[in-house]
C-alpha positions as a Python dict, from the first residue, in 0.01 Angstrom:
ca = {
    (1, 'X'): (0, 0, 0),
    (2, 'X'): (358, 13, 129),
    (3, 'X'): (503, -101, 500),
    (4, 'X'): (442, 222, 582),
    (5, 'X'): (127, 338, 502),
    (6, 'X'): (-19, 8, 621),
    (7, 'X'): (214, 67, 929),
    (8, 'X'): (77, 381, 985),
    (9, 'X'): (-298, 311, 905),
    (10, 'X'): (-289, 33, 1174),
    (11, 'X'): (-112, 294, 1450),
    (12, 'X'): (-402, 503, 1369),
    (13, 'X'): (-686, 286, 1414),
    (14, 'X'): (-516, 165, 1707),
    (15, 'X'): (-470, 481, 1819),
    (16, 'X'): (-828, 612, 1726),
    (17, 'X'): (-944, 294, 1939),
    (18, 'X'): (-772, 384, 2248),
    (19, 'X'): (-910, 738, 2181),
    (20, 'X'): (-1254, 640, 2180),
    (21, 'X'): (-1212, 399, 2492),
    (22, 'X'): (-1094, 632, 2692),
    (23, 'X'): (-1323, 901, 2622),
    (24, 'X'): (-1601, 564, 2689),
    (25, 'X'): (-1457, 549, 2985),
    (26, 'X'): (-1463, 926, 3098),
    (27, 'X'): (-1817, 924, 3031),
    (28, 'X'): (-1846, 656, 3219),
    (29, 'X'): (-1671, 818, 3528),
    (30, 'X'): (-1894, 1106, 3467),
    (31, 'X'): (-2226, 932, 3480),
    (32, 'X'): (-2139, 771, 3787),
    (33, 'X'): (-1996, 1100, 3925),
    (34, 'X'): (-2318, 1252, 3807),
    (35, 'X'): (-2579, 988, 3977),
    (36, 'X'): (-2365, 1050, 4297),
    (37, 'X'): (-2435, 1373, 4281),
    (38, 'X'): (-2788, 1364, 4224),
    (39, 'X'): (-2832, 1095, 4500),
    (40, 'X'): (-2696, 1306, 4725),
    (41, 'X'): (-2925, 1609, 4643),
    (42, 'X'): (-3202, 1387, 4676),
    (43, 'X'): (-3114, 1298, 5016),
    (44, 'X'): (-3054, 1645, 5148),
    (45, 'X'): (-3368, 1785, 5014),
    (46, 'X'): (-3634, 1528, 5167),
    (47, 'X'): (-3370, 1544, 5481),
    (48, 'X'): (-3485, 1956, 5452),
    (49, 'X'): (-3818, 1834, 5375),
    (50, 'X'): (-3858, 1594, 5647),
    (51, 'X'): (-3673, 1863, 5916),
    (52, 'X'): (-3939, 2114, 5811),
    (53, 'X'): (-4253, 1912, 5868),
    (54, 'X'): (-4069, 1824, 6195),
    (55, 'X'): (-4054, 2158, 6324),
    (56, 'X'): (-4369, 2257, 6342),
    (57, 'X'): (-4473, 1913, 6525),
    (58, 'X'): (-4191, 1983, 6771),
    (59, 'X'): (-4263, 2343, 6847),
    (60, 'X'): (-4677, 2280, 6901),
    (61, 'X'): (-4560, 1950, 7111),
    (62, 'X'): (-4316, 2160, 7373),
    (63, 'X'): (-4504, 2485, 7247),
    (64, 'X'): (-4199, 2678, 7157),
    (65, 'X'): (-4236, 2911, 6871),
    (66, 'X'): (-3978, 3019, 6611),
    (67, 'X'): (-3955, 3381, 6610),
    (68, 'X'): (-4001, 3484, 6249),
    (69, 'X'): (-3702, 3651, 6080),
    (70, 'X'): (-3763, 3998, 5973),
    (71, 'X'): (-3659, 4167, 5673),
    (72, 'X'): (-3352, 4302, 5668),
    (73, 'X'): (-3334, 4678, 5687),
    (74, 'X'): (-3041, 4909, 5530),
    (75, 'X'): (-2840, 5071, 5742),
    (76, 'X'): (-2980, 5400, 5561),
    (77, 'X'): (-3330, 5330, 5644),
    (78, 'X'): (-3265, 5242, 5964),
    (79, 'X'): (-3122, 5586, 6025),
    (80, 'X'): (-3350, 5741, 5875),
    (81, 'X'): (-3647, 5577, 6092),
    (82, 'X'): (-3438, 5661, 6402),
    (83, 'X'): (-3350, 6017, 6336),
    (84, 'X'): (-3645, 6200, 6454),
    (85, 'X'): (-3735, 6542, 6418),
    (86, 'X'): (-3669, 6825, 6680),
    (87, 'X'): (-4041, 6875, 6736),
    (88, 'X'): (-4138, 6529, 6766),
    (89, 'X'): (-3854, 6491, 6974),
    (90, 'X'): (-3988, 6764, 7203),
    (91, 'X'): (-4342, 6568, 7213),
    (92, 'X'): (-4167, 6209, 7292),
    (93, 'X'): (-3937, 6340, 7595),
    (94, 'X'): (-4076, 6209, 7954),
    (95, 'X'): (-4350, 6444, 8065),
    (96, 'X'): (-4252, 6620, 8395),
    (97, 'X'): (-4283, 6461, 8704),
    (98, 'X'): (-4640, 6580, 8891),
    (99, 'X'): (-4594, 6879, 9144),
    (100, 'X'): (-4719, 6678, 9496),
    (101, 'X'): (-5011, 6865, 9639),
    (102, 'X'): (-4954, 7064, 9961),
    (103, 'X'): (-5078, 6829, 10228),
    (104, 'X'): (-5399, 6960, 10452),
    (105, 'X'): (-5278, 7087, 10773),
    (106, 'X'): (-5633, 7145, 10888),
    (107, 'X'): (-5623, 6765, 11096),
    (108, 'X'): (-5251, 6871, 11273),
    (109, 'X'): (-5387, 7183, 11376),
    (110, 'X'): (-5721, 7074, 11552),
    (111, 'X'): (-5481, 6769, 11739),
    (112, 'X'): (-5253, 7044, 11833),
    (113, 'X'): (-5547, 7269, 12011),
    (114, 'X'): (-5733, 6936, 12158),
    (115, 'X'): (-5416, 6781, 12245),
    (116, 'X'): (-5301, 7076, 12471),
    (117, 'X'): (-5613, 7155, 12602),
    (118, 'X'): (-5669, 6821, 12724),
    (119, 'X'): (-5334, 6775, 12856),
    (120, 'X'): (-5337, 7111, 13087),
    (121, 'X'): (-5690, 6983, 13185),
    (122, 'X'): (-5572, 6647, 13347),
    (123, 'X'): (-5247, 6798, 13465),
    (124, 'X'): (-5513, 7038, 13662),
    (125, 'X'): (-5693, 6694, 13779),
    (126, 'X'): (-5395, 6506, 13865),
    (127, 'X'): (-5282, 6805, 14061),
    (128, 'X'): (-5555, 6852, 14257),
    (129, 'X'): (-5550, 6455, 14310),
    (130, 'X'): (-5163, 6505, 14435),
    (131, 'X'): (-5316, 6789, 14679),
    (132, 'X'): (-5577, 6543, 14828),
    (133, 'X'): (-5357, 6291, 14885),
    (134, 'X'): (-5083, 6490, 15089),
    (135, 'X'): (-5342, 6601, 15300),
    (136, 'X'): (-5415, 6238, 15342),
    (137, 'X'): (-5073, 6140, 15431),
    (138, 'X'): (-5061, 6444, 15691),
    (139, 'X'): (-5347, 6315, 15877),
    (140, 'X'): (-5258, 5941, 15838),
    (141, 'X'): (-4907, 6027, 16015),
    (142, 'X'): (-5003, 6052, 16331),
    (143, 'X'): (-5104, 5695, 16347),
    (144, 'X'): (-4741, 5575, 16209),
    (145, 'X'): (-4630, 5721, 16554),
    (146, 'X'): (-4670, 5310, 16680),
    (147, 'X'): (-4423, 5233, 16438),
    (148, 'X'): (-4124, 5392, 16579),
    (149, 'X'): (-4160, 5215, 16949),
    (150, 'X'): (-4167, 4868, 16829),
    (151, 'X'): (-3816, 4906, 16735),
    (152, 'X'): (-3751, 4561, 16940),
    (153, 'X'): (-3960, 4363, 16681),
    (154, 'X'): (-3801, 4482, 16405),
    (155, 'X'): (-3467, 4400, 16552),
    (156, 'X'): (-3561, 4053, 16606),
    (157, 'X'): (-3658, 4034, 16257),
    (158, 'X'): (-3376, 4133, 16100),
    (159, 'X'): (-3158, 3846, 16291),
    (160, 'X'): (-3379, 3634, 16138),
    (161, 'X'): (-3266, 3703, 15805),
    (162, 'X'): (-3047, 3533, 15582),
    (163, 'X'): (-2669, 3690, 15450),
    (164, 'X'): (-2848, 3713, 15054),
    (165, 'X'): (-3186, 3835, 15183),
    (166, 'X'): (-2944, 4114, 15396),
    (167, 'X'): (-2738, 4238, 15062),
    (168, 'X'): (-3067, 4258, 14868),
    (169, 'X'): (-3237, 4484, 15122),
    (170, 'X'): (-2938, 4681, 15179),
    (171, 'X'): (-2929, 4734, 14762),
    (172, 'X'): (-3293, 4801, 14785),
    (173, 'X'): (-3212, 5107, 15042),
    (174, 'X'): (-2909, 5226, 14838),
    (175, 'X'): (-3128, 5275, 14541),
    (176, 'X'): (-3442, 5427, 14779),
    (177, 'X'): (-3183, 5711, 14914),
    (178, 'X'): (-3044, 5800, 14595),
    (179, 'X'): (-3420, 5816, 14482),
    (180, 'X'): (-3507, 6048, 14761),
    (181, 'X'): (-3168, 6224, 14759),
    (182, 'X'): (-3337, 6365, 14360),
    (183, 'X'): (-3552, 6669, 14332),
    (184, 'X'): (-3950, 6636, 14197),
    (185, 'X'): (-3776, 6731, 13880),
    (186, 'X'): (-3497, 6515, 13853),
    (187, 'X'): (-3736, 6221, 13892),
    (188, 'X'): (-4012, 6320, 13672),
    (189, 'X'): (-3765, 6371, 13391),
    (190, 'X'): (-3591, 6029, 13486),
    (191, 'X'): (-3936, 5868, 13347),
    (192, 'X'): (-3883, 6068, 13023),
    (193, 'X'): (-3524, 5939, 12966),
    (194, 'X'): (-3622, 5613, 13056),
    (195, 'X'): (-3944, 5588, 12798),
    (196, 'X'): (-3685, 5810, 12539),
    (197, 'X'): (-3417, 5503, 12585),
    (198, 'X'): (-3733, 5221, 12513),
    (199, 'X'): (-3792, 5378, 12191),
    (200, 'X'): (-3416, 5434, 12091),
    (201, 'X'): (-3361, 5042, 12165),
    (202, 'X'): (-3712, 4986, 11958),
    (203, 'X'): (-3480, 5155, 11665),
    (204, 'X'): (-3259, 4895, 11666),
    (205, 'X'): (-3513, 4607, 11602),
    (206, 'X'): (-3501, 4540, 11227),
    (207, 'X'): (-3842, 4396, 11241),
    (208, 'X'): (-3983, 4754, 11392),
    (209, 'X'): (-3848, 4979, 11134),
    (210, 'X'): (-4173, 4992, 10927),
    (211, 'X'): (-4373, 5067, 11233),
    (212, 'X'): (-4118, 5290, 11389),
    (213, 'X'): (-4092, 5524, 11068),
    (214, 'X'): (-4496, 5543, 11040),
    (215, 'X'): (-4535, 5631, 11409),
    (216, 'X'): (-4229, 5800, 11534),
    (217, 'X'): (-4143, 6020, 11285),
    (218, 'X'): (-4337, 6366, 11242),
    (219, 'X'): (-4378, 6401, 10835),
    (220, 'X'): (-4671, 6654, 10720),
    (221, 'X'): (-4705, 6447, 10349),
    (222, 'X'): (-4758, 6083, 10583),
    (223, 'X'): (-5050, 5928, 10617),
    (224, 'X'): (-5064, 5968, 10986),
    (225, 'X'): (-5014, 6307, 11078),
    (226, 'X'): (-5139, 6336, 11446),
    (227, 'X'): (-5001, 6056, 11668),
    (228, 'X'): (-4680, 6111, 11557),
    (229, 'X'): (-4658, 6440, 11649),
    (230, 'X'): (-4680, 6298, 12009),
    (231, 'X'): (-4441, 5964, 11976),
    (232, 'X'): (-4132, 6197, 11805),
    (233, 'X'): (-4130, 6370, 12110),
    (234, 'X'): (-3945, 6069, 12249),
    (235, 'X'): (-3808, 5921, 11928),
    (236, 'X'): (-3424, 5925, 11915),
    (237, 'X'): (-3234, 5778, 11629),
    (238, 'X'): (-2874, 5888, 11718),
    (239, 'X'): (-2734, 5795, 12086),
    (240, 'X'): (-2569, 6138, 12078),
    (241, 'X'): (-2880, 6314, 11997),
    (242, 'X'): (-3013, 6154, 12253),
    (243, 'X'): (-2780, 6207, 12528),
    (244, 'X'): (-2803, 6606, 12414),
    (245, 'X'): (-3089, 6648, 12437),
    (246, 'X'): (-3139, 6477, 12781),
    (247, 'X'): (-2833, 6610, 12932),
    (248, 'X'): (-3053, 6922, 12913),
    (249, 'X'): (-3388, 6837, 13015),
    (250, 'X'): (-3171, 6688, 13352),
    (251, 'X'): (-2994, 7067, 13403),
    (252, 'X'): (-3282, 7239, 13341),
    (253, 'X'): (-3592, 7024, 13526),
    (254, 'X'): (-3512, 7112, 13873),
    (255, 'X'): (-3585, 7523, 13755),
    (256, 'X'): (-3890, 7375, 13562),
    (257, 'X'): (-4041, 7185, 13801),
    (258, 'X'): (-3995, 7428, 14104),
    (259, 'X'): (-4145, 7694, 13884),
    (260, 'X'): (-4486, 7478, 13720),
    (261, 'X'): (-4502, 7188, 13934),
    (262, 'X'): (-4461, 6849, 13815),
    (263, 'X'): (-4806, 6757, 13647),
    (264, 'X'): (-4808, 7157, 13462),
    (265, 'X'): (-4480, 7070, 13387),
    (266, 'X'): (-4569, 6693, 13208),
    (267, 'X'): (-4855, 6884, 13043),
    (268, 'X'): (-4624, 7177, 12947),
    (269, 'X'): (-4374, 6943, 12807),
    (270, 'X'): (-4612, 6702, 12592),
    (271, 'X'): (-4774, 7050, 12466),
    (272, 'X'): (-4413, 7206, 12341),
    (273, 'X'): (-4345, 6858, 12183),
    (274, 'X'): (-4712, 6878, 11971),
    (275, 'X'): (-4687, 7271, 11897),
    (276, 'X'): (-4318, 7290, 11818),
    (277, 'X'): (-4414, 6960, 11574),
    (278, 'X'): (-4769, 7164, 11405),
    (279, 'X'): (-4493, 7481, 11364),
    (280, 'X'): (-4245, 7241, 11203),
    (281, 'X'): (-4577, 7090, 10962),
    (282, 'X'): (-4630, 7480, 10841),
    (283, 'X'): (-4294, 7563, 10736),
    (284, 'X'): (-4204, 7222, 10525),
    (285, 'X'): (-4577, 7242, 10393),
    (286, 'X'): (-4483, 7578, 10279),
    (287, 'X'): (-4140, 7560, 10144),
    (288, 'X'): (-4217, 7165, 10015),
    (289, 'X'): (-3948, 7073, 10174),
    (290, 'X'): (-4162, 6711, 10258),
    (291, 'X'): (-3879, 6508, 10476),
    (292, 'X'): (-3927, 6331, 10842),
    (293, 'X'): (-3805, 6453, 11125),
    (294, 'X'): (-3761, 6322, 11547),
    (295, 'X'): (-3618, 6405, 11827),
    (296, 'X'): (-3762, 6615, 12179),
    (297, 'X'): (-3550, 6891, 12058),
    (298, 'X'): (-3839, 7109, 12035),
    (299, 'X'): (-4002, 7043, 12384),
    (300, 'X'): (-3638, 7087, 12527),
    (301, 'X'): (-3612, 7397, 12380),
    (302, 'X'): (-3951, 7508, 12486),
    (303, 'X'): (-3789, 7396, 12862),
    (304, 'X'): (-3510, 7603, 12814),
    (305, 'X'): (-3662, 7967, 12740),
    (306, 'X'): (-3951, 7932, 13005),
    (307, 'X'): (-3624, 7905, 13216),
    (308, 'X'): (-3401, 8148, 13055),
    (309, 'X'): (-3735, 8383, 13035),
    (310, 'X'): (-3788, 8346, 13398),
    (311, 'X'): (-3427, 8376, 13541),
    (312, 'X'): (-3276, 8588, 13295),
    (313, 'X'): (-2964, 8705, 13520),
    (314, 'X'): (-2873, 8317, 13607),
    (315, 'X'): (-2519, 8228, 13505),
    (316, 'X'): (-2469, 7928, 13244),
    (317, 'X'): (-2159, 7727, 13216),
    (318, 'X'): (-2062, 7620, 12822),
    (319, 'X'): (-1985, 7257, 12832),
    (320, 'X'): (-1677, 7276, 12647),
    (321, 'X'): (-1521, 7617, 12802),
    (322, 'X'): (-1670, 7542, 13169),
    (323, 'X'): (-1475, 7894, 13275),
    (324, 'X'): (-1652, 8089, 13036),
    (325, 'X'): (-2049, 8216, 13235),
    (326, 'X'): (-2296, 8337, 12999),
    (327, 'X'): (-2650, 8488, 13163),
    (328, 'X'): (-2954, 8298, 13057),
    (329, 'X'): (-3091, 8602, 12839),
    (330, 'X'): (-2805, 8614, 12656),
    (331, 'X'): (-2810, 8185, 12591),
    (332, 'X'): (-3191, 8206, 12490),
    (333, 'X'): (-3089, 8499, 12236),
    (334, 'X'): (-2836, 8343, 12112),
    (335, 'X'): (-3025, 8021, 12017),
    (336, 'X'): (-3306, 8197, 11895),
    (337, 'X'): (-3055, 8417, 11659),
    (338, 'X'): (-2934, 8058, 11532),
    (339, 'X'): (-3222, 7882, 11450),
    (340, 'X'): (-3368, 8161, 11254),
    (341, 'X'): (-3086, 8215, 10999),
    (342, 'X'): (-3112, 7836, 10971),
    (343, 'X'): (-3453, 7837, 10871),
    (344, 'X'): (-3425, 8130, 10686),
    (345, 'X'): (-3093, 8013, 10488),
    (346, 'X'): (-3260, 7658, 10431),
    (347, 'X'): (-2985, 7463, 10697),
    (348, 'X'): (-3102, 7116, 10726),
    (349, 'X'): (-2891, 7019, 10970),
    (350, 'X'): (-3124, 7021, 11278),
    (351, 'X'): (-3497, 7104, 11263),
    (352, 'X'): (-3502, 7505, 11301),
    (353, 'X'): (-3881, 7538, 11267),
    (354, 'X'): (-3938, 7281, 11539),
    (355, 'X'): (-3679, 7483, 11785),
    (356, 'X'): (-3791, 7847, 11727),
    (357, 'X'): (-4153, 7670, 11780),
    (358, 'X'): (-4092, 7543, 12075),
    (359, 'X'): (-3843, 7791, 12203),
    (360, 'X'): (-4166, 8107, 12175),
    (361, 'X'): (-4416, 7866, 12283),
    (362, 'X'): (-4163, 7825, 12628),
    (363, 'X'): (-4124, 8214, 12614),
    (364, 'X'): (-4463, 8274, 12588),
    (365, 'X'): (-4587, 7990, 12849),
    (366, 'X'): (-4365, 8194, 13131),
    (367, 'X'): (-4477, 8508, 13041),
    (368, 'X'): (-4841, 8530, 12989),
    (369, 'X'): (-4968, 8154, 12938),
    (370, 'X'): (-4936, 8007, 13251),
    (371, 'X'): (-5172, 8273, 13474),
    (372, 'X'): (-5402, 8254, 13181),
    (373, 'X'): (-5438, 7893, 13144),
    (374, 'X'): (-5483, 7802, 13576),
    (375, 'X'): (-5777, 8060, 13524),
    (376, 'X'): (-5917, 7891, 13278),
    (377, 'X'): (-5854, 7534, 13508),
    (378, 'X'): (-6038, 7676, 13798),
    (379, 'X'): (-6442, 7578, 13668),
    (380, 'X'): (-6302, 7257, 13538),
    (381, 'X'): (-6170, 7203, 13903),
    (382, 'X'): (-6502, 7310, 14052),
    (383, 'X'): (-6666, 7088, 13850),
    (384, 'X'): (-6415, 6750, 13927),
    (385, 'X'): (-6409, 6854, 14307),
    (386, 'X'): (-6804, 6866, 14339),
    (387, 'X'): (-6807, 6512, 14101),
    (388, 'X'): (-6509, 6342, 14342),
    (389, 'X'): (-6693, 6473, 14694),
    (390, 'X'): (-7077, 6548, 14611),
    (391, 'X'): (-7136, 6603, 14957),
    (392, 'X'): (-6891, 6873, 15074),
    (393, 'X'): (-6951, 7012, 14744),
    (394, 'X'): (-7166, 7313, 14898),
    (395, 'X'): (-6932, 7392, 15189),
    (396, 'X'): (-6677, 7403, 14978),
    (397, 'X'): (-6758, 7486, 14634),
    (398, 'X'): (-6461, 7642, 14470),
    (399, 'X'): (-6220, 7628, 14752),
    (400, 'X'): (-6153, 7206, 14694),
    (401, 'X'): (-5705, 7194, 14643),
    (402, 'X'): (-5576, 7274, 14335),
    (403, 'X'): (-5812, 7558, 14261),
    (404, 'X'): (-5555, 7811, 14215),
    (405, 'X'): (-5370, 7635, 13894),
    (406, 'X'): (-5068, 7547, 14162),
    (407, 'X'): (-4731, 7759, 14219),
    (408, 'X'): (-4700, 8026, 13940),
    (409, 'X'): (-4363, 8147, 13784),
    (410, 'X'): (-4176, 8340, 13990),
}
């Protein structure tokens, strides 16, 4: 063996040495890398383990429940499961809302007849009360003669007074003259404005509103029916309304009251309210138009054609065109014309059943009703005359004040 060959063996082994230590020591590297490795999948899966007997513990210990996962679902099928068929989709659609029954109006109508008949039946009382007690006063005024020559006394008294006491009787007599300066009308309907301004004021209470839509407004498809058809007569939401409505029951109650006197006339008034309210009740119940309404429109109106019907030539002023006189006849027409293409054409603007109610029932009270109902008030003024004075109730049985039903129209 030569230099070179020996040379060359020895490179080889050497080299053949340093091959197989390195690839030693890559193996090496490898197992280590390789045990890391396995460690650390150890770890993780009894950390998974561990987390997954936690969870259980920790949702029945704060009783929270995982929500399960559900399968997921192609985006084909899911289509498909949604799409439904036209039939089916016909039986699925929201079934139709239930008609509302037509409410009863048999209740309304029996309180309409009581209601009037008992209020023309104490206004025959309480007139025949006012007639007893004028007769009083007549006889009780010769008496008050001694008052007017101890004028002295009174004098003396007055001195005596002190400057406040003074200005507050002096207020006190302002107030008494312009109450006597009014007419039997004007002051009966002052009553009515003031109880109509009460329950407008009762409006603005928010605690009230419950109560004041159960009582005060007339609906036929309420619960209570019957007192309200009373209470709306004086229920006013709107000031204007309001004001309207009493601007005319002030023109008008002079005429009213000179032609009925002042208890017919309270009766009259609560009656066209009721009536004008049951006429209203038929025509919603029949149309299903089901909606509340307020408002003494209807007993105004009823005021308005008994005076319109009585004084048909009487010249009316238009508040906005005060130059411009139209005769009563032609006013009452004119209204009546209105109201009736507004209920027929469905207007919802005002109440038109409630006004052409009362508005005939006013008509009808001038014209036939009020002869016909002091006839029917004369036994049930027999009968309260004998029961107030048993003993004169021979001598004068059926001739007691108040007999006669009172001033009729003119």
């Amino acid at each position: 063996m030569d230099y070179s060959t020996a040379t060359l063996e020895r490179s080889i082994y050497s080299s053949g040495t340093g091959f197989r230590k390195e690839v030693i020591t890559n193996m090496a590297w490898r197992g280590c890398v390789l045990k890391w490795v396995n460690t650390e999948l150890i770890r993780s899966t009894n950390t998974t383990l561990r987390s997954s007997r936690e969870i259980p513990h920790y949702q029945q210990r704060y009783g929270f429940r995982q929500e399960a996962k559900r399968p997921d679902t192609k985006k084909g099928n899911v289509v498909q499961k949604t799409k439904v068929s036209p039939s089916e989709a016909g039986t699925q659609s929201l079934p139709p809302p239930p008609k509302v029954p037509r409410p009863s109006l048999f209740k309304p109508l029996m309180f309409t007849v009581g209601f009037t008949g008992c209020s023309f039946g104490a206004a025959a009382i309480l007139q025949y009360e006012t007639l007893r007690s004028l007769v009083r006063t007549a006889q009780d005024e010769e008496k008050s003669e001694k008052f007017s020559q101890d004028m002295t006394y009174w004098h003396d008294w007055w001195n005596k007074l002190s400057g406040f006491q003074r200005q507050l009787i002096l207020l006190v007599s302002m107030v008494d003259d312009f109450w006597s300066s009014l007419s039997k009308g004007q002051k009966t309907v002052t009553g009515i404005i003031a109880l109509n301004a009460v329950v407008l004021c009762c409006w603005r209470i928010p605690v009230m509103q419950r109560s004041m839509v159960k009582y005060f407004t007339s609906n036929p498809a309420a619960k209570t029916r019957c007192l309200p058809m009373v209470l709306s007569t004086f229920s006013h939401y709107s000031i204007f309304h309001m004001a309207a409505n009493m601007s005319v029951l002030w023109i008008f109650s002079s005429q009213i009251v000179a032609i009925l006197g002042w208890e017919q006339f309270l009766a009259f008034y609560l009656s066209a309210g009721v009536i004008s309210n049951m006429v209203s009740y038929t025509c919603k119940t029949a149309t299903r138009s089901l909606h509340p309404s307020l408002g003494a429109s209807g007993a105004v109106m009823a005021v308005l054609a008994a005076v319109c019907t009585n004084v048909p030539e009487a010249k009316l002023g238009i508040i906005l065109l005060p130059m411009v006189a139209v005769t009563a006849g032609n006013v009452l027409k004119a209204l009546i014309a209105m109201d009736t293409a507004g209920l027929v054409l469905g207007w919802r603007m005002f109440d038109h059943a409630a006004h052409l109610g009362g508005a005939l029932f006013g008509v009808w009270y001038v014209t036939y009703g009020h002869k016909l109902i002091c006839r029917k008030q004369k036994p049930l003024v027999k009968l309260w005359h004998e029961a107030r004075s048993p003993g004169a109730g021979g001598s004068r049985s059926g001739g007691g004040p108040g007999v006669n039903g009172g001033p009729g129209p003119k």
